[in-house]
Short mmCIF file of C-alpha atoms and ligand atoms in Angstrom, two decimals:
data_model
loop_
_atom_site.label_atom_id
_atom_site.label_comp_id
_atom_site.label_asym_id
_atom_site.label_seq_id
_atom_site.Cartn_x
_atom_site.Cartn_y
_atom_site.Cartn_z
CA UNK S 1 27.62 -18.36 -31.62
CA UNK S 2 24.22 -17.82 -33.60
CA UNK S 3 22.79 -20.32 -31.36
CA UNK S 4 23.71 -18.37 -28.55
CA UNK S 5 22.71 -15.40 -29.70
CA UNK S 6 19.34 -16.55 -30.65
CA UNK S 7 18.61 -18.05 -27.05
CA UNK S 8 19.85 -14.48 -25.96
CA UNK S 9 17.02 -13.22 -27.91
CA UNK S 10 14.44 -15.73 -26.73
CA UNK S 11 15.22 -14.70 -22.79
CA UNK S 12 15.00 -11.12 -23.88
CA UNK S 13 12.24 -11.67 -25.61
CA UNK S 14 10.77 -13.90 -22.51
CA UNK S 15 11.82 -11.14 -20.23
CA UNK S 16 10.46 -8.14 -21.90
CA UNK S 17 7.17 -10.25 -22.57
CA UNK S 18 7.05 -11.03 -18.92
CA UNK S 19 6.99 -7.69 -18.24
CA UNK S 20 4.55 -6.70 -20.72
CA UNK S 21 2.18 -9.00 -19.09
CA UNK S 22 2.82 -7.99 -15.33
CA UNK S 23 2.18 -4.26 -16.55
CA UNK S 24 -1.32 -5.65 -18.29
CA UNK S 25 -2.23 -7.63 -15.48
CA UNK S 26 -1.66 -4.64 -13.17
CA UNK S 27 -3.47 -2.06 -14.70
CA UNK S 28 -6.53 -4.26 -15.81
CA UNK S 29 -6.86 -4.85 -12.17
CA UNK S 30 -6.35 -1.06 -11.27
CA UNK S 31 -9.15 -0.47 -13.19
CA UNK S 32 -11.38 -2.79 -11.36
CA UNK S 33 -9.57 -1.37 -8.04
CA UNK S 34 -10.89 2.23 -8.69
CA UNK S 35 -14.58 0.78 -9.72
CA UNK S 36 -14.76 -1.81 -6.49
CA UNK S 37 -12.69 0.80 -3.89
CA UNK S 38 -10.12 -1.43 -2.96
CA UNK S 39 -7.93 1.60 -2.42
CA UNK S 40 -7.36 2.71 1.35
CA UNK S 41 -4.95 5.00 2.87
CA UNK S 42 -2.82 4.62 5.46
CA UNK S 43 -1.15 7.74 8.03
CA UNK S 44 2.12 8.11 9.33
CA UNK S 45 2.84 11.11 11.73
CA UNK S 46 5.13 13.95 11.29
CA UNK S 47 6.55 14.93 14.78
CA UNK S 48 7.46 17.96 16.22
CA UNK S 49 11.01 17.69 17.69
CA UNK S 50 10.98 19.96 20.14
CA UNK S 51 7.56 18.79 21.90
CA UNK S 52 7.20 15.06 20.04
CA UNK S 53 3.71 16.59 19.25
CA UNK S 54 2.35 15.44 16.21
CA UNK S 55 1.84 18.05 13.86
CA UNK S 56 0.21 15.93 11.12
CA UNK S 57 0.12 12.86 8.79
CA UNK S 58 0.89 12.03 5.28
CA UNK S 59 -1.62 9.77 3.52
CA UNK S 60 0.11 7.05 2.03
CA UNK S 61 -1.86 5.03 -0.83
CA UNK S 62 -2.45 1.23 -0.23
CA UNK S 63 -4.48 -1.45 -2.41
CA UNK S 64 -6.35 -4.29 -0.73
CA UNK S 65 -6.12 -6.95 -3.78
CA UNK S 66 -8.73 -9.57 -2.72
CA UNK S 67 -6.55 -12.31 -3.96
CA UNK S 68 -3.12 -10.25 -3.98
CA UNK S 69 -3.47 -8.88 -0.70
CA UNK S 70 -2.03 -5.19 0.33
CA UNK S 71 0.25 -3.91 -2.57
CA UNK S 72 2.50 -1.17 -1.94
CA UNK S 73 2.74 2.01 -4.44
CA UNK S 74 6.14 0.53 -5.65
CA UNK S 75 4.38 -1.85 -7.72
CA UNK S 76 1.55 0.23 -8.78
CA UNK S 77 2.12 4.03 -9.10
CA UNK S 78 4.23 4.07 -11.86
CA UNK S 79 2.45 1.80 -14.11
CA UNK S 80 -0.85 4.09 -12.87
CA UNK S 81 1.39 6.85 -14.23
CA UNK S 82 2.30 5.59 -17.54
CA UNK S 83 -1.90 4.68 -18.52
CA UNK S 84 -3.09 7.84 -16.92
CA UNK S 85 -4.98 6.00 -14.01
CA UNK S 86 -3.15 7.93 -11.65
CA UNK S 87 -5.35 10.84 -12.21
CA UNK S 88 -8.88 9.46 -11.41
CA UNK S 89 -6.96 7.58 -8.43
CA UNK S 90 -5.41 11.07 -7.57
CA UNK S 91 -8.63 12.38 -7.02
CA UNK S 92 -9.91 9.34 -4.81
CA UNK S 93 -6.92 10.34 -2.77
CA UNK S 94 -7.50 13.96 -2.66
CA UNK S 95 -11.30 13.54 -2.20
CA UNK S 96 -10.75 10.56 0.96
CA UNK S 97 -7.86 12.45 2.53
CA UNK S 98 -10.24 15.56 2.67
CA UNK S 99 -13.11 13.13 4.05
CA UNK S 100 -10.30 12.28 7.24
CA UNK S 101 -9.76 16.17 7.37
CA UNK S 102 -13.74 16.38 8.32
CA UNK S 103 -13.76 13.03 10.25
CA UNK S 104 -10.94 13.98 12.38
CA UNK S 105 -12.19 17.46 13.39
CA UNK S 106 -16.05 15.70 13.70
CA UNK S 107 -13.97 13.35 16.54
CA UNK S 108 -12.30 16.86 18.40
CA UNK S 109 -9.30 16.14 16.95
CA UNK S 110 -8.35 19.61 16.51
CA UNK S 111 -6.46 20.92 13.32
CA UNK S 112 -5.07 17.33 11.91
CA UNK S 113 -2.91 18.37 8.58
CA UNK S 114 -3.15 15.85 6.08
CA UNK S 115 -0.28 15.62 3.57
CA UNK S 116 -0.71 14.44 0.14
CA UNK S 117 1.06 13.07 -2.53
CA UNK S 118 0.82 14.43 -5.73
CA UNK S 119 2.26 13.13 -9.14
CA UNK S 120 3.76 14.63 -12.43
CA UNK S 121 0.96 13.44 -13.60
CA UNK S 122 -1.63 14.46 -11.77
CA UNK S 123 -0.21 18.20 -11.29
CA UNK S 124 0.09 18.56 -15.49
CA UNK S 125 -3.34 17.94 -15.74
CA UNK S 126 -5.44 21.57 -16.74
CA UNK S 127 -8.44 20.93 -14.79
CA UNK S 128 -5.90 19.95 -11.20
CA UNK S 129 -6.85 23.05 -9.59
CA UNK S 130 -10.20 22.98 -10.04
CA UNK S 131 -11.02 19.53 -9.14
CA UNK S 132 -8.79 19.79 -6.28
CA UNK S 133 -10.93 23.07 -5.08
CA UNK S 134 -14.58 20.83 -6.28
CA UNK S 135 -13.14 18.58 -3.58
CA UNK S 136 -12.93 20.79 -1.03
CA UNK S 137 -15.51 22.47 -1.30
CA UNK S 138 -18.07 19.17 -1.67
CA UNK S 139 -16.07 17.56 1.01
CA UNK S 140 -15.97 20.65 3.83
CA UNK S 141 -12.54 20.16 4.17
CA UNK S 142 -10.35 23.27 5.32
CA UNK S 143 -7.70 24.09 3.52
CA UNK S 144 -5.24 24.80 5.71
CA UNK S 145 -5.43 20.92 6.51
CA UNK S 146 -4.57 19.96 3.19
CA UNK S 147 -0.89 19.93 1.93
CA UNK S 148 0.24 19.00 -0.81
CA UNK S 149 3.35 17.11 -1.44
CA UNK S 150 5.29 17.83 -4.95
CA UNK S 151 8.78 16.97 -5.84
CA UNK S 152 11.30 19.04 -7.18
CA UNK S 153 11.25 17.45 -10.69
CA UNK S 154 7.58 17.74 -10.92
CA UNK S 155 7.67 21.99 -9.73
CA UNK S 156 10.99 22.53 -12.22
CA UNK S 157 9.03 21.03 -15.34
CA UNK S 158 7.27 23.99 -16.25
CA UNK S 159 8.10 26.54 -13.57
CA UNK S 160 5.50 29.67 -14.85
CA UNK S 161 2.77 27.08 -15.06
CA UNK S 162 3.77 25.49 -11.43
CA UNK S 163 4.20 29.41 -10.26
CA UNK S 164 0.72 30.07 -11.25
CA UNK S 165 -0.78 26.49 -9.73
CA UNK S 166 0.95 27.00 -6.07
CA UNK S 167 -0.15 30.51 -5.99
CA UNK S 168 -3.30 29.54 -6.23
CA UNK S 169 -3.22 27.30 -3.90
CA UNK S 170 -1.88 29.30 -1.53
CA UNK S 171 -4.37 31.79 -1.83
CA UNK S 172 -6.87 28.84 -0.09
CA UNK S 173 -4.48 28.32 2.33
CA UNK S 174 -3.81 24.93 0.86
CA UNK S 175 -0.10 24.72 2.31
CA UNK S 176 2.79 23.43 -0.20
CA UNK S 177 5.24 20.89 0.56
CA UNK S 178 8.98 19.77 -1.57
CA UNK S 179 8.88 16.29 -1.25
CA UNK S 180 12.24 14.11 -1.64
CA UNK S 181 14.14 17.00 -1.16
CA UNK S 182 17.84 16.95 -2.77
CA UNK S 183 17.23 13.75 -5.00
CA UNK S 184 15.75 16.15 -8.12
CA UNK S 185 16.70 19.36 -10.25
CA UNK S 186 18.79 20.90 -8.25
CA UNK S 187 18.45 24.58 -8.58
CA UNK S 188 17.91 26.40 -4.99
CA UNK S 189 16.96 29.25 -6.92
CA UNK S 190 13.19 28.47 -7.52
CA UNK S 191 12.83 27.71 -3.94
CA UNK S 192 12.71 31.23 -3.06
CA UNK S 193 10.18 32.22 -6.20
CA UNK S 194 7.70 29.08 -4.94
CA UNK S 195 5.67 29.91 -2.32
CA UNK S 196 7.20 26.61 -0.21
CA UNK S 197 6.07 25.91 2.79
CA UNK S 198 7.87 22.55 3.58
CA UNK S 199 10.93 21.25 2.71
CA UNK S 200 10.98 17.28 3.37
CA UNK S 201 14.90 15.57 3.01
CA UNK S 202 14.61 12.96 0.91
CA UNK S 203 15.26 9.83 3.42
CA UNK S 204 18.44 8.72 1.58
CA UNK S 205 20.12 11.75 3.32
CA UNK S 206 18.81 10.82 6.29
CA UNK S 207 19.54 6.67 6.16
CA UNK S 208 23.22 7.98 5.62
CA UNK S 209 23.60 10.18 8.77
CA UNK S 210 27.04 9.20 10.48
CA UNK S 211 27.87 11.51 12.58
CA UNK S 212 28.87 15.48 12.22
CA UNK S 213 31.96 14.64 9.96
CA UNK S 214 29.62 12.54 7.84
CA UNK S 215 28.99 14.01 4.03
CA UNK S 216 25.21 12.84 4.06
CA UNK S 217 25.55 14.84 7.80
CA UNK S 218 26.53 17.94 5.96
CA UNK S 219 23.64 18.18 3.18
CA UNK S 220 21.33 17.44 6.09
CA UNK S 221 22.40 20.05 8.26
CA UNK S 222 22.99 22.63 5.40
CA UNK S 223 19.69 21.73 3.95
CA UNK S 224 17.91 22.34 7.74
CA UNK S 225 20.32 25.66 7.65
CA UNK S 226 18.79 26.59 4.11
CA UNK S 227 15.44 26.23 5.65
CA UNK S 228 15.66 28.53 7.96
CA UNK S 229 16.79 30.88 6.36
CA UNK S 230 13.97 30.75 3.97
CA UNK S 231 11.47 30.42 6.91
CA UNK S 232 10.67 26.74 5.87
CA UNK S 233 9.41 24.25 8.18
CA UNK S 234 12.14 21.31 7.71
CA UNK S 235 11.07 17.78 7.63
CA UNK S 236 13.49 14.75 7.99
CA UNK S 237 12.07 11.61 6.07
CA UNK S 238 12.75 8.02 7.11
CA UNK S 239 14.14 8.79 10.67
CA UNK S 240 14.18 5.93 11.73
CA UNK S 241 17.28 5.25 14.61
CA UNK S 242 18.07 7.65 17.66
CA UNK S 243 21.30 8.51 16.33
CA UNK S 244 19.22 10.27 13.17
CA UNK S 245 17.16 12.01 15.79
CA UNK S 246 19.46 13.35 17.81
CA UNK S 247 21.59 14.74 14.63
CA UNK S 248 18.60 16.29 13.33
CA UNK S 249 17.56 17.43 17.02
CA UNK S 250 20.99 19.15 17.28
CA UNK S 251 20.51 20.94 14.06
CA UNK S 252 17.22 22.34 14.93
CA UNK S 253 15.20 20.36 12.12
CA UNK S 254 11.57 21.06 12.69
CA UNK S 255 10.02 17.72 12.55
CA UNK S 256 10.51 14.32 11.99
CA UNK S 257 8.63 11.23 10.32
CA UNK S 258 9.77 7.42 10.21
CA UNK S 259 9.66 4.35 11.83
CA UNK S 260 11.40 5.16 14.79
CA UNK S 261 8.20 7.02 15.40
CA UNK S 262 5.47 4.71 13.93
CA UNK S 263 5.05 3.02 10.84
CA UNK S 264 2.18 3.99 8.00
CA UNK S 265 -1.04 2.74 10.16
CA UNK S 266 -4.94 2.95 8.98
CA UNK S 267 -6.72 5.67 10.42
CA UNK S 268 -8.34 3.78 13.50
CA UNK S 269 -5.23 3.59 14.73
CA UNK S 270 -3.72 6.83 13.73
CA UNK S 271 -6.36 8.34 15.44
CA UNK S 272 -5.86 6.15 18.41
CA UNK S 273 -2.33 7.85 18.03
CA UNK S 274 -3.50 11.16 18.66
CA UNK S 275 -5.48 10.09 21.63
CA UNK S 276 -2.22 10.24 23.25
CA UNK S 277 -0.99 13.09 21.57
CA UNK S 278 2.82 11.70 21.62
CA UNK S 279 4.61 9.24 19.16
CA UNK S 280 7.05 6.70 20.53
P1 C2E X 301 7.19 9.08 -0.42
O1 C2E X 301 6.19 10.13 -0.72
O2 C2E X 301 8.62 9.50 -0.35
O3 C2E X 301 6.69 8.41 0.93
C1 C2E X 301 7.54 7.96 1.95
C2 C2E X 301 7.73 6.46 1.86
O4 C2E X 301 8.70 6.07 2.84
C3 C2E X 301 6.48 5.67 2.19
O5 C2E X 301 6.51 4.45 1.41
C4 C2E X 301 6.67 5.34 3.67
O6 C2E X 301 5.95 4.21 4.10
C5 C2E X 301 8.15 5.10 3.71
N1 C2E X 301 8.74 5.32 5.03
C6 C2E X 301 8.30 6.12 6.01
N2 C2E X 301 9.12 6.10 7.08
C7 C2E X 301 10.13 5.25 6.77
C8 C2E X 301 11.30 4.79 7.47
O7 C2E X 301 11.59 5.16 8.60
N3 C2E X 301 12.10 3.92 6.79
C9 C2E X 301 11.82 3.48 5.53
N4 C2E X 301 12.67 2.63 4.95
N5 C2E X 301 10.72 3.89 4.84
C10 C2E X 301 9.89 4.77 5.45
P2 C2E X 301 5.22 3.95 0.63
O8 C2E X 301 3.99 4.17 1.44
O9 C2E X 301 5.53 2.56 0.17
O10 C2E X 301 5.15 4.91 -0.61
C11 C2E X 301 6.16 4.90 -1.58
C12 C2E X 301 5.99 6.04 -2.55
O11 C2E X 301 4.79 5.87 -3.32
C13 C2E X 301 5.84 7.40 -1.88
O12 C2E X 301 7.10 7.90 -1.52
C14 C2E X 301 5.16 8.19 -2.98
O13 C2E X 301 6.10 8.64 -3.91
C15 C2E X 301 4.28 7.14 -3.63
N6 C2E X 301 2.91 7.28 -3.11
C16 C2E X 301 2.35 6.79 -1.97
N7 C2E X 301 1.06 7.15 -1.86
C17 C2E X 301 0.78 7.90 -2.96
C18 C2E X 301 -0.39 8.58 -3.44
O14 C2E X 301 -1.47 8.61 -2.80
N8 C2E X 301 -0.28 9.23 -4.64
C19 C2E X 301 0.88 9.26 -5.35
N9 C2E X 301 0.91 9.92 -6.51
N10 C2E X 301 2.00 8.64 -4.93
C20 C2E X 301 1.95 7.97 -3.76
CA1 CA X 302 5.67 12.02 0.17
CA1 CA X 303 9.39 11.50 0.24
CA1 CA X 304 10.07 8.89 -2.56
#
């Protein structure tokens, strides 16, 4: 039994080390990332579903690793997070988003909204606001193209402080957005003191549409209800089937995003997408 035990303790031991090491590895080479720009971002379009306009993208963070090759937020963001290199990669973000914002309307592309995410992180930081406003104003970006995309946890933290932070926002037109909508805190009764815009349903609600007598069809269509009742624009995340669309087109949801419309694509080709003016 102590044998046991003590090989237990070795492949815990292995394991956590293991892990210790991936996490070093990672942010060592984050670190290089932000100094050598492999950082891009890629666009995926929200879609109006009552025209299949598209009414704007969300900029979704990707890192060209020359020897790892294109690694996806999953493996990065939350180790950024934890070492605080989320915040000077936040504000490459922020800063290139705004860049598309004045690329886009240089090409005629008129009035492209670019959604972006923002974490915990990030949004606790004292100085958010006014690097966020530094950035538009260096940049020329108008703020009524930028959203920003904050989840429920992150808003309910401090609620006074996040109050104060959207308001401001607001007042530049910057336009707010709920991001994984249903999967945090859930107390509705913020949403009415937060000057919300958006309200995007979190794509595990979506995934689990089965039809009207469907639970996950219920939270959907009550959270779409909710919406407009609060004269929020409704997003469904990770649509990515015609069943989905049709649900969500049945319930009046305002717009869609997912697969079934296009996938996250660089911005050559996202603004090849709005050549045509139409996804899928
Ligand atoms: P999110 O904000 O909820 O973004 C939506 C994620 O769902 C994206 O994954 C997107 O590619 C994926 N997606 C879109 N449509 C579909 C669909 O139809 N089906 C499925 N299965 N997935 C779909 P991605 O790009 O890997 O990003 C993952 C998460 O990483 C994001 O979740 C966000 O929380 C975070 N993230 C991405 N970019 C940034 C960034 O610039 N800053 C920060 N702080 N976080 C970011
Ligand atoms: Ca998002
Ligand atoms: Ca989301
Ligand atoms: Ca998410």
């Amino acid at each position: 039994a102590k044998e046991r035990g003590r090989n237990n303790y070795q492949f815990f031991h292995q394991a956590m080390n293991q892990r210790a090491v991936e996490r070093q590895l990672i942010e060592s080479n984050l670190r290089r990332a932000l100094e050598q720009s492999e950082f891009t971002l890629h666009y995926q379009p929200k879609v109006d579903l009552q025209n299949h306009r598209i009414t704007g993208v969300e900029a979704l963070l990707r890192w060209m690793h020359p020897e790892w090759g294109l690694v996806q937020p999953e493996r990065f963001i939350a180790i950024a997070e934890e070492c605080g290199l989320i915040v000077p990669i936040g504000r490459w973000v922020l800063r290139e988003a705004c860049l598309q914002i004045v690329r886009w309307r240089e090409a005629s592309i008129p009035g492209v909204s670019i959604a972006v995410n923002v974490s915990a992180v990030e949004f606790r930081q004292r100085d958010f606001f006014d690097h966020a406003l530094a950035i538009l104003e260096e940049t020329g970006a108008d703020p009524a193209c930028l959203q920003l995309e904050l989840t429920e946890t992150v808003l309910m933290r401090d609620v006074a402080t996040s109050a104060d932070l959207l308001a401001r926002f607001k007042a530049l037109g910057v336009k707010i957005a709920v991001d994984d909508f249903g999967t945090g805190y859930s107390s509705l009764s913020y949403l009415s003191q937060f000057p919300i815009d958006v309200l995007k349903i979190d794509q595990s609600f979506v995934r689990a549409i089965d039809g009207e007598a469907g639970k996950n069809g219920a939270i959907v269509g009550a959270v779409i209800d909710m919406g407009r009742n609060l004269h929020q624009r409704v997003i469904a995340e990770g649509v990515e089937d015609e069943e989905q669309l049709a649900f969500l087109k049945a319930h009046e949801c305002n717009e869609a995003q997912g697969y079934l419309f296009s996938r996250p694509v660089d911005a050559a080709l996202m603004q090849a997408m709005f050549g045509t003016g139409i996804a899928a």
